[in-house]
Coordinates of C-alpha atoms in Angstrom, one line a residue:
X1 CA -1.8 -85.0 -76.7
X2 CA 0.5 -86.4 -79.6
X3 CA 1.0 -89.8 -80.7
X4 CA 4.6 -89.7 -78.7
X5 CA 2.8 -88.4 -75.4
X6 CA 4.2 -85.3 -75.8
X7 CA 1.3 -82.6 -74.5
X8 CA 0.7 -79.3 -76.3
X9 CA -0.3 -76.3 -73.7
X10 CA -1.8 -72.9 -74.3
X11 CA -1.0 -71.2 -71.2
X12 CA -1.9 -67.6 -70.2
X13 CA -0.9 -66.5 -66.1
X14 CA -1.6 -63.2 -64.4
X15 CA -0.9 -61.6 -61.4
X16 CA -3.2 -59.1 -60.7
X17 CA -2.9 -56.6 -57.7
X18 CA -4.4 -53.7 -56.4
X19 CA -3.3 -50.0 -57.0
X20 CA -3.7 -47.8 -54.0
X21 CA -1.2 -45.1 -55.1
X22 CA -4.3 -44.1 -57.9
X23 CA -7.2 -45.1 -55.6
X24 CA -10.3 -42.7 -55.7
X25 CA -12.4 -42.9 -52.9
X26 CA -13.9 -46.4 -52.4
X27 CA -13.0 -47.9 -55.5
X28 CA -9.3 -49.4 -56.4
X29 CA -8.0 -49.8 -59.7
X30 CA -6.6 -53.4 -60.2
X31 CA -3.3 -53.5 -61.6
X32 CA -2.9 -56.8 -64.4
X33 CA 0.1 -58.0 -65.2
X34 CA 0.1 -61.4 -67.9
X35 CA 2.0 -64.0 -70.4
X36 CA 0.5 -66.2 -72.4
X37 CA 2.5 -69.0 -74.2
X38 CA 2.3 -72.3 -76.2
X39 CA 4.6 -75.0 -75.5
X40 CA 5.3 -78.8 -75.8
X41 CA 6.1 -80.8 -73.3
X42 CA 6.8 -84.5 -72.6
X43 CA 4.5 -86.2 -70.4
X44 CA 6.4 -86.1 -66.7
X45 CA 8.7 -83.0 -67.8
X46 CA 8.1 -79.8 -66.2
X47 CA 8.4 -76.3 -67.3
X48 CA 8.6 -73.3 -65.5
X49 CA 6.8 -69.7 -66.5
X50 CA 8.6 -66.4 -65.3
X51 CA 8.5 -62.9 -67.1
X52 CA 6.3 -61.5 -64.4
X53 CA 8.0 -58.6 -62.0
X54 CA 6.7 -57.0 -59.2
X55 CA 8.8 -54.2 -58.0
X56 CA 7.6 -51.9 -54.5
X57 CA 9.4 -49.0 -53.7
X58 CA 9.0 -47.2 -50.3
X59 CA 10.3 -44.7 -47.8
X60 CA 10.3 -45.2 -43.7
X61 CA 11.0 -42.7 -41.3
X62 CA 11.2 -43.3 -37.5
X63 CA 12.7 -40.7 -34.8
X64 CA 12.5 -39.0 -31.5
X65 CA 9.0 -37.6 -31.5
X66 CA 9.0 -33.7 -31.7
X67 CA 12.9 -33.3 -31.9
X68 CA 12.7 -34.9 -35.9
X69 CA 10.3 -32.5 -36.6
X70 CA 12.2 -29.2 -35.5
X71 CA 13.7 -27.0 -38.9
X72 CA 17.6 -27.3 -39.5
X73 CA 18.3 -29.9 -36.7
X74 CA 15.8 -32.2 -37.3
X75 CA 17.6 -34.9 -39.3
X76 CA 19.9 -35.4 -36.2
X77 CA 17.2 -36.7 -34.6
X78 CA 15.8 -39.3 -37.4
X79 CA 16.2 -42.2 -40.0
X80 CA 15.1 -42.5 -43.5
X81 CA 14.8 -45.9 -44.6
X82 CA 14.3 -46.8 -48.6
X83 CA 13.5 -50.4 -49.3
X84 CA 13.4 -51.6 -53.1
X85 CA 11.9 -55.1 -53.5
X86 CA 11.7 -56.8 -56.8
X87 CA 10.0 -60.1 -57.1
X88 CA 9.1 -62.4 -60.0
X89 CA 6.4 -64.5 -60.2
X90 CA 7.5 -68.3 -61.4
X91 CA 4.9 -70.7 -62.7
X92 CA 5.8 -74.8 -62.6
X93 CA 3.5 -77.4 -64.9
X94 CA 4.2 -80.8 -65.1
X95 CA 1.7 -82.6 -67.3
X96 CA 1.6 -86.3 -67.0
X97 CA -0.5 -88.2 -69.4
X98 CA -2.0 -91.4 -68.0
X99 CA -2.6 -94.9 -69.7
X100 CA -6.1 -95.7 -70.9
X101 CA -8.0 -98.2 -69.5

């Protein structure tokens, strides 16, 4: 804390998140994504943290059971779905530095 009550932050966030695309049997590689940062803020200020993106990609296919599946003809019969999400992860601090006593 400075004489002005400013307060002086090392920060460092992470998101971590498991990776089942490369799993090998039980175990599950964790996926770690972080920022790290030093900033100075006034006491009752906030800041917010963001740089972190998560982005899932995936295919869904639904249709007439047996009748999607037949060679040539079988896309009359089903639906592909892609869905793209992209998130980001947004951190909020407000410090407040109280009166002594």
């Amino acid at each position: 804390i400075t004489p002005n009550n400013m307060v002086i932050m090392d920060v460092k966030i992470s998101d971590d998140s498991p990776d089942y695309a490369n799993a090998r049997g039980e175990s599950v590689p964790i996926n770690t994504k972080s920022a790290e940062t030093t900033m100075m803020v006034a006491s009752g200020d906030t800041v917010i943290i963001g740089g972190i993106y998560k982005e899932n990609k995936g295919v869904s296919e639904t249709g007439q059971p047996w009748l999607k599946d037949i060679p040539i003809i079988g896309w009359l019969f089903k639906n592909k779905t892609w869905n793209n999400t992209k998130r980001e992860l947004l951190i909020f601090l407000t410090p407040t530095v109280l009166p002594a006593g």
